[in-house]
mmCIF file of C-alpha atoms in Angstrom:
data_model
loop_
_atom_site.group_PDB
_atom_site.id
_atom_site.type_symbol
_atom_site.label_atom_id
_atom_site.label_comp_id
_atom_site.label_asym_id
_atom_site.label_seq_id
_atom_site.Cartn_x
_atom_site.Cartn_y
_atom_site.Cartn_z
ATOM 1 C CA UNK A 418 32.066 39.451 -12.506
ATOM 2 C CA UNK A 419 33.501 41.080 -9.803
ATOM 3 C CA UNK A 420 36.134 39.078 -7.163
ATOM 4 C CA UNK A 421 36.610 40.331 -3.887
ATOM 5 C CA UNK A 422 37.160 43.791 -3.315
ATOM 6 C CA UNK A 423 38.978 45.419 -0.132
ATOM 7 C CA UNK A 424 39.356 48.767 1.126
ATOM 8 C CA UNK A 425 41.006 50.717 1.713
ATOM 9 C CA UNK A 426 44.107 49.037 0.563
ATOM 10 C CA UNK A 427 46.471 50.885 2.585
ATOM 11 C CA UNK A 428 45.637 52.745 5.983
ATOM 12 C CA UNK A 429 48.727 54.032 9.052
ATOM 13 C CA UNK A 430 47.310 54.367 12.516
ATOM 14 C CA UNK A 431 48.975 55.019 15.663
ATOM 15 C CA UNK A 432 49.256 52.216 18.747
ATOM 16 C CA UNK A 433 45.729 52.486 20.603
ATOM 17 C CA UNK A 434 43.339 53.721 18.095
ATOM 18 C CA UNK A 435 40.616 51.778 16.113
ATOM 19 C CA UNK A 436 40.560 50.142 12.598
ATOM 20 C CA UNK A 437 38.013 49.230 10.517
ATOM 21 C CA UNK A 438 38.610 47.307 7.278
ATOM 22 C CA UNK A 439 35.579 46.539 5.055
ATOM 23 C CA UNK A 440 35.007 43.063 1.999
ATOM 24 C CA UNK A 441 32.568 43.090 -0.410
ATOM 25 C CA UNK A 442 32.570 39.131 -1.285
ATOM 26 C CA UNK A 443 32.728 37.476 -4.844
ATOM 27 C CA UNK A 444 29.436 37.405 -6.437
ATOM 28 C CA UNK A 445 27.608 34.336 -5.571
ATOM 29 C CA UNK A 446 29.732 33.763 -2.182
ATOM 30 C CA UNK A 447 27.964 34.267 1.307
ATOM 31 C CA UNK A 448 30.639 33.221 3.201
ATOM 32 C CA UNK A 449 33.836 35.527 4.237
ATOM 33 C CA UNK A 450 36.650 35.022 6.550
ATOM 34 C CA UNK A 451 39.419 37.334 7.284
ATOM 35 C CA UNK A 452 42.881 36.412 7.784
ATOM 36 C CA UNK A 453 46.129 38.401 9.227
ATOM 37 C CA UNK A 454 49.246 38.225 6.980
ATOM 38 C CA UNK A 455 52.618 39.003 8.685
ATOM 39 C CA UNK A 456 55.336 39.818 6.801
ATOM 40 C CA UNK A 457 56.919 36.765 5.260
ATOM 41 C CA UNK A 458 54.737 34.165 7.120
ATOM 42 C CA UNK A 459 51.066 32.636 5.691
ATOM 43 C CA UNK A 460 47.753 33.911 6.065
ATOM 44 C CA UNK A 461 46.317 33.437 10.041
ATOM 45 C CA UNK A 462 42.920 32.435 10.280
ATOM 46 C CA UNK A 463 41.402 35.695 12.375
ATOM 47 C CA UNK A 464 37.093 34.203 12.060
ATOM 48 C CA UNK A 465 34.999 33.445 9.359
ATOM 49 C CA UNK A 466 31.281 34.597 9.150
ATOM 50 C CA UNK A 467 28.175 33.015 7.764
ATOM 51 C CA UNK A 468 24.243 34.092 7.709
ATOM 52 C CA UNK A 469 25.973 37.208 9.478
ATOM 53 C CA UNK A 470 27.434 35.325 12.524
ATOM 54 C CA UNK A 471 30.741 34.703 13.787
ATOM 55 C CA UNK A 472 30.768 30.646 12.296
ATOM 56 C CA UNK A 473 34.768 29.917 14.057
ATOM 57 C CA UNK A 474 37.290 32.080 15.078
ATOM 58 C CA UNK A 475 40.990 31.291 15.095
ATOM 59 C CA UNK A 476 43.252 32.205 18.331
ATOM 60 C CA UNK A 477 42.654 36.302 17.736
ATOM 61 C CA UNK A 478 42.121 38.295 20.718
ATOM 62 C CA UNK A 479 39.073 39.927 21.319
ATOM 63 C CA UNK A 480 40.190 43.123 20.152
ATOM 64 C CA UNK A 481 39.538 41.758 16.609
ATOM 65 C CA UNK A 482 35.785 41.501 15.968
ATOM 66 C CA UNK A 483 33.760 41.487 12.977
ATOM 67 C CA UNK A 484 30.663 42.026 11.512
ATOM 68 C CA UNK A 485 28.645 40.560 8.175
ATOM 69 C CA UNK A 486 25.844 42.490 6.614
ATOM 70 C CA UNK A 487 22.585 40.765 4.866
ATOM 71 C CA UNK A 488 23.999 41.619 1.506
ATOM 72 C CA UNK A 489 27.013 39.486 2.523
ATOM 73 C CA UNK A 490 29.342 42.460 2.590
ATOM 74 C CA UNK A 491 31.943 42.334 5.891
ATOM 75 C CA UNK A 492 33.643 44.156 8.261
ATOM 76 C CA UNK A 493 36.764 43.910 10.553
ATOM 77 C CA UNK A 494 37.498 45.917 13.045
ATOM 78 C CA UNK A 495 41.002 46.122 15.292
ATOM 79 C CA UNK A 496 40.294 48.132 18.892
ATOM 80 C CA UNK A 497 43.406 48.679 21.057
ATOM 81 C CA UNK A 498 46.177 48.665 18.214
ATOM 82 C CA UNK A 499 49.607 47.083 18.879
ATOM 83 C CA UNK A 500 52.448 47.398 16.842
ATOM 84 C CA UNK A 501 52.741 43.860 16.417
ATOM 85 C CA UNK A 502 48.990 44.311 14.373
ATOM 86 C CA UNK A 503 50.985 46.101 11.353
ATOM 87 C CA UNK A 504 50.163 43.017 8.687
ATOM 88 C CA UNK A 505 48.164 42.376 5.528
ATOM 89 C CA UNK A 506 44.912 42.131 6.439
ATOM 90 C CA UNK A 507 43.206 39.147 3.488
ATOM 91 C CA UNK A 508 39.618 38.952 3.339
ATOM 92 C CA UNK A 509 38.610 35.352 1.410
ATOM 93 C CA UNK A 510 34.839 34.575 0.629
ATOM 94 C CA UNK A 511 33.195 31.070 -0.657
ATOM 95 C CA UNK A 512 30.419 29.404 -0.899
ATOM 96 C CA UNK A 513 28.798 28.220 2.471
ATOM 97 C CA UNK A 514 29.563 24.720 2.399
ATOM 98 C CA UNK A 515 33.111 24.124 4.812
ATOM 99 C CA UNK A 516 36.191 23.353 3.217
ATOM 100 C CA UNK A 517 35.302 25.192 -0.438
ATOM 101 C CA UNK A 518 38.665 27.082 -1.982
ATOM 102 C CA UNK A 519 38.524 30.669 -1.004
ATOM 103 C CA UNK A 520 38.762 33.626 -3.290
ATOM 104 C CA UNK A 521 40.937 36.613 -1.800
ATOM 105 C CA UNK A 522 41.109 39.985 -2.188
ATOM 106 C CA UNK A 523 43.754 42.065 -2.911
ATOM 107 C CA UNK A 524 43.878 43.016 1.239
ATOM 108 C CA UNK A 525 44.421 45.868 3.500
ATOM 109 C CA UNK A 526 47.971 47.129 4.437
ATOM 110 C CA UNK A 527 47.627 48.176 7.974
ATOM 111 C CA UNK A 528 51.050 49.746 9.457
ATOM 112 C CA UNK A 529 51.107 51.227 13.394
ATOM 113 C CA UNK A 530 53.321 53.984 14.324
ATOM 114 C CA UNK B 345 44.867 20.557 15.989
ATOM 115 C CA UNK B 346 45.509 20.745 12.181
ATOM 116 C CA UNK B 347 49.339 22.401 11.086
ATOM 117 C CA UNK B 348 50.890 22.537 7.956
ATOM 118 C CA UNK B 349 54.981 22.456 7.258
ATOM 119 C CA UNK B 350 56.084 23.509 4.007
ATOM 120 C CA UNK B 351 59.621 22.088 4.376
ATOM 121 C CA UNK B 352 61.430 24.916 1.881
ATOM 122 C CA UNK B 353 61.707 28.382 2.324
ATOM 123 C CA UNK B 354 63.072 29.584 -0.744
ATOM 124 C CA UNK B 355 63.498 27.138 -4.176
ATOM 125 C CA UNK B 356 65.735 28.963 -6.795
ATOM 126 C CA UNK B 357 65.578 27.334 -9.976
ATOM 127 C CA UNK B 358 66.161 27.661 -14.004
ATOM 128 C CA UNK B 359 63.605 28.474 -15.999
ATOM 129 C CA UNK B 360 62.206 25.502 -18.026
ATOM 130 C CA UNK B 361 63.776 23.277 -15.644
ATOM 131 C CA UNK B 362 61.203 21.025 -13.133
ATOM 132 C CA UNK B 363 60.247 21.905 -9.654
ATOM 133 C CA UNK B 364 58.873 20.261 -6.426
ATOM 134 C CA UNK B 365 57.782 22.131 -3.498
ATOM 135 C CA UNK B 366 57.128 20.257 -0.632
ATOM 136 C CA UNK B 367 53.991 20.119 1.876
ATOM 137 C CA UNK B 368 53.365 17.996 4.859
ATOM 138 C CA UNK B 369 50.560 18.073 6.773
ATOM 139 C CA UNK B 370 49.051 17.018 10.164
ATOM 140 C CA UNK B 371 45.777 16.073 11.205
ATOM 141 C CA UNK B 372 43.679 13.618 12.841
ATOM 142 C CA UNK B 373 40.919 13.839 10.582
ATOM 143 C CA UNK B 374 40.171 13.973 6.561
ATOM 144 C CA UNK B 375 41.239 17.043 4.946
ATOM 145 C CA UNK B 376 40.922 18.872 2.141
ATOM 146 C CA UNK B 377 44.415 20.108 0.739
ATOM 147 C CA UNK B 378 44.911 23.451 -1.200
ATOM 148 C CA UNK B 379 47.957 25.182 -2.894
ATOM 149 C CA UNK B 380 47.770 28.779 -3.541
ATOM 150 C CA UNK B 381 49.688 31.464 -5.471
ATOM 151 C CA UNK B 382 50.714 34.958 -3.922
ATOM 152 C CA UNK B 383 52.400 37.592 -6.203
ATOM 153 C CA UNK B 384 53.875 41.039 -4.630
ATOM 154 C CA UNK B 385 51.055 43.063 -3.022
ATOM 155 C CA UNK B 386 48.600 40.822 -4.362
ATOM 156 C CA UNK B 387 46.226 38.427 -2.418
ATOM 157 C CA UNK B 388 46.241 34.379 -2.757
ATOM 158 C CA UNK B 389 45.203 32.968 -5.703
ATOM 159 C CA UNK B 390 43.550 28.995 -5.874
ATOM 160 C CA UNK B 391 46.173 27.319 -7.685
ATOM 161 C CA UNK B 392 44.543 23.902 -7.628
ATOM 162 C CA UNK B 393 42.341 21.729 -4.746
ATOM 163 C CA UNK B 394 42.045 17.872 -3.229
ATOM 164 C CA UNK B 395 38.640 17.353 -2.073
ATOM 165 C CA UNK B 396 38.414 13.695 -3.017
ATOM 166 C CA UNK B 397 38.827 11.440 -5.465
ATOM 167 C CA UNK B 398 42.418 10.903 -7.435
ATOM 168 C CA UNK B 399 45.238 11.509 -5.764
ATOM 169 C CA UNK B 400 46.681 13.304 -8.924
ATOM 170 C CA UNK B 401 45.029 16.955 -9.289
ATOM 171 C CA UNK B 402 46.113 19.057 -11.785
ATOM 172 C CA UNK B 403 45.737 23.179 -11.866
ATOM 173 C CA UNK B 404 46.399 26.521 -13.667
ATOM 174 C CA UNK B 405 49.059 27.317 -15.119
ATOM 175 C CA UNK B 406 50.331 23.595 -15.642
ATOM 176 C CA UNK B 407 50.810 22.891 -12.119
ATOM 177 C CA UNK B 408 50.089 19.346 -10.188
ATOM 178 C CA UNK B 409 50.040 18.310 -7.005
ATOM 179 C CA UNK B 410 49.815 14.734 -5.333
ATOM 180 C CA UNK B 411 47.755 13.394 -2.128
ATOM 181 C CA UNK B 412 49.707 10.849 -0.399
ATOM 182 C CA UNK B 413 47.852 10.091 2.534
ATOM 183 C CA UNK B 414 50.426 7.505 4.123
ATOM 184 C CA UNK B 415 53.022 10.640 3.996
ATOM 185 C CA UNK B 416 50.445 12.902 5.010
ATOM 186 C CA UNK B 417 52.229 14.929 1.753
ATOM 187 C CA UNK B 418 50.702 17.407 -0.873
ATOM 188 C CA UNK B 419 53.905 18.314 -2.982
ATOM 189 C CA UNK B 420 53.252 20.664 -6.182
ATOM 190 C CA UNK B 421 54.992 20.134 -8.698
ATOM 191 C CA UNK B 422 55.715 22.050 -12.568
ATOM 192 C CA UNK B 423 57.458 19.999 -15.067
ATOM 193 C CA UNK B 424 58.894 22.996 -16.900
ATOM 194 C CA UNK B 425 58.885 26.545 -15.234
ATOM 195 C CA UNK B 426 58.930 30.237 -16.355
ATOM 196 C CA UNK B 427 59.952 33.276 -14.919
ATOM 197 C CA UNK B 428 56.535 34.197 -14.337
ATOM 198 C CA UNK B 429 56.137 31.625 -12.034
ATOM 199 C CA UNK B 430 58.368 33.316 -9.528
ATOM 200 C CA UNK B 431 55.939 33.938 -6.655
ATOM 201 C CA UNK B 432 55.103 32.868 -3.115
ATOM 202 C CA UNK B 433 52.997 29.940 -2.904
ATOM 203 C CA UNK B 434 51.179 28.207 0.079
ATOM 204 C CA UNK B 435 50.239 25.163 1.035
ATOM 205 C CA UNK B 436 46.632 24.832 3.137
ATOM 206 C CA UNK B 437 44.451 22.222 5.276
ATOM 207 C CA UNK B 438 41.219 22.474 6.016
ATOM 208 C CA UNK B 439 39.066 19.492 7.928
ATOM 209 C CA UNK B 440 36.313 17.973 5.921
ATOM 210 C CA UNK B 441 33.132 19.724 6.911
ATOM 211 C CA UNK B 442 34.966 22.403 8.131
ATOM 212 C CA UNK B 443 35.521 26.249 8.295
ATOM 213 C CA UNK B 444 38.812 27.202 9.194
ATOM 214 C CA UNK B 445 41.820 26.785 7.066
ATOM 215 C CA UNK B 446 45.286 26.753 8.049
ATOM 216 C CA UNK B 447 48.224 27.366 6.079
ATOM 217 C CA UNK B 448 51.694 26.402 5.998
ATOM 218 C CA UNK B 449 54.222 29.239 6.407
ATOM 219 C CA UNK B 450 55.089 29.447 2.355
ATOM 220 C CA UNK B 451 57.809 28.486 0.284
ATOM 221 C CA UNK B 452 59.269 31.102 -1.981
ATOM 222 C CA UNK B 453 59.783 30.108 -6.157
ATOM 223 C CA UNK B 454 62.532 32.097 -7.886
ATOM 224 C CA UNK B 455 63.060 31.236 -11.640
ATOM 225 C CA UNK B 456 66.169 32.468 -13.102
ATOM 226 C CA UNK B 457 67.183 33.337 -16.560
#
């Protein structure tokens, strides 16, 4: 049974161009939300998606929008990149229900030059 | 607004000797708590969960963690740790009924020899 899978898992762009980062959920999930990791502080809450709509979003910018697909399968995407956007990106998915534990992948490790 | 404050940075300790890592939490409705696990260049991993119920929960890897809702606390706890155990680990809120979680900022387990 596969968990969550993330790709790629490590990607350098340069300030100003565009990112996308792409989840394939656990099997059985239809829920994913994505999450920025800075270095040495917790996972931030970026939006979670459900029935392939934006269900809450944390305080993210709109440069940071996302996208879910009918097979569950998600997509994050960065426009505008800032240095301060060089994090782990963590992609979680669970069950629909609020408030279930989350299963995370592995992540993306974006760096800006 | 919901915030978590996990009150130790860093927690060096012996191996087989206990450990306590502290979580407080803030909000103005019910929660659910979580602790997860983070090893290097790994995601988060659900170490155990308080939905409802007892107060005491027990998780992998003979961890425990305790509800105290006049504290507002969630402190994990090992009676007897390993070096393995040396990891990040993170404390989380999430409202009953709802989507976003929010996590604390982590509190960093090193088991010596």
């Amino acid at each position: 049974d596969a968990g969550v899978t993330q790709s790629p898992t490590h990607l350098i762009k340069t300030r100003g161009q565009q990112v996308t980062l792409r989840c394939s959920p656990k099997s059985g999930h239809d829920t994913v939300s994505w999450y920025q990791q800075a270095l040495g502080q917790g996972p931030q809450f970026i939006f979670q998606y459900y029935e392939e709509e934006e269900r809450q979003r944390g305080n993210f910018p709109d440069r940071f929008s996302g996208h879910q697909y009918p097979n569950y399968s998600s997509e994050l995407n960065v426009n505008a990149l800032l240095l301060g956007d060089s994090a782990l990106y963590l992609c979680a998915s669970s069950e629909g229900q609020g408030g279930q534990p989350q299963h995370f992948g592995d992540g993306t490790r974006l760096s800006i030059l | 607004a919901q915030s978590v404050t996990q009150l130790d940075s860093q927690v060096p300790v012996f191996e087989e000797a206990p450990v306590e890592l502290r979580c407080n939490y803030s909000s103005s409705v019910s929660v659910y708590l979580f602790w997860y696990v983070q090893y290097p260049n790994q995601g988060l991993q659900l170490l155990l969960k308080y939905l409802s119920g007892s107060t005491l929960v027990k998780g992998i890897n003979g961890f425990e963690a305790e509800f105290n809702k006049s504290q507002t606390s969630f402190h994990l706890r090992k009676p007897s740790v390993h070096i393995s155990d040396t990891a990040e680990y993170f404390c989380a809120v999430s409202e009953t009924g709802g989507f976003k979680t929010i996590f604390g900022a982590g509190t960093r387990l090193f088991v010596k020899a």
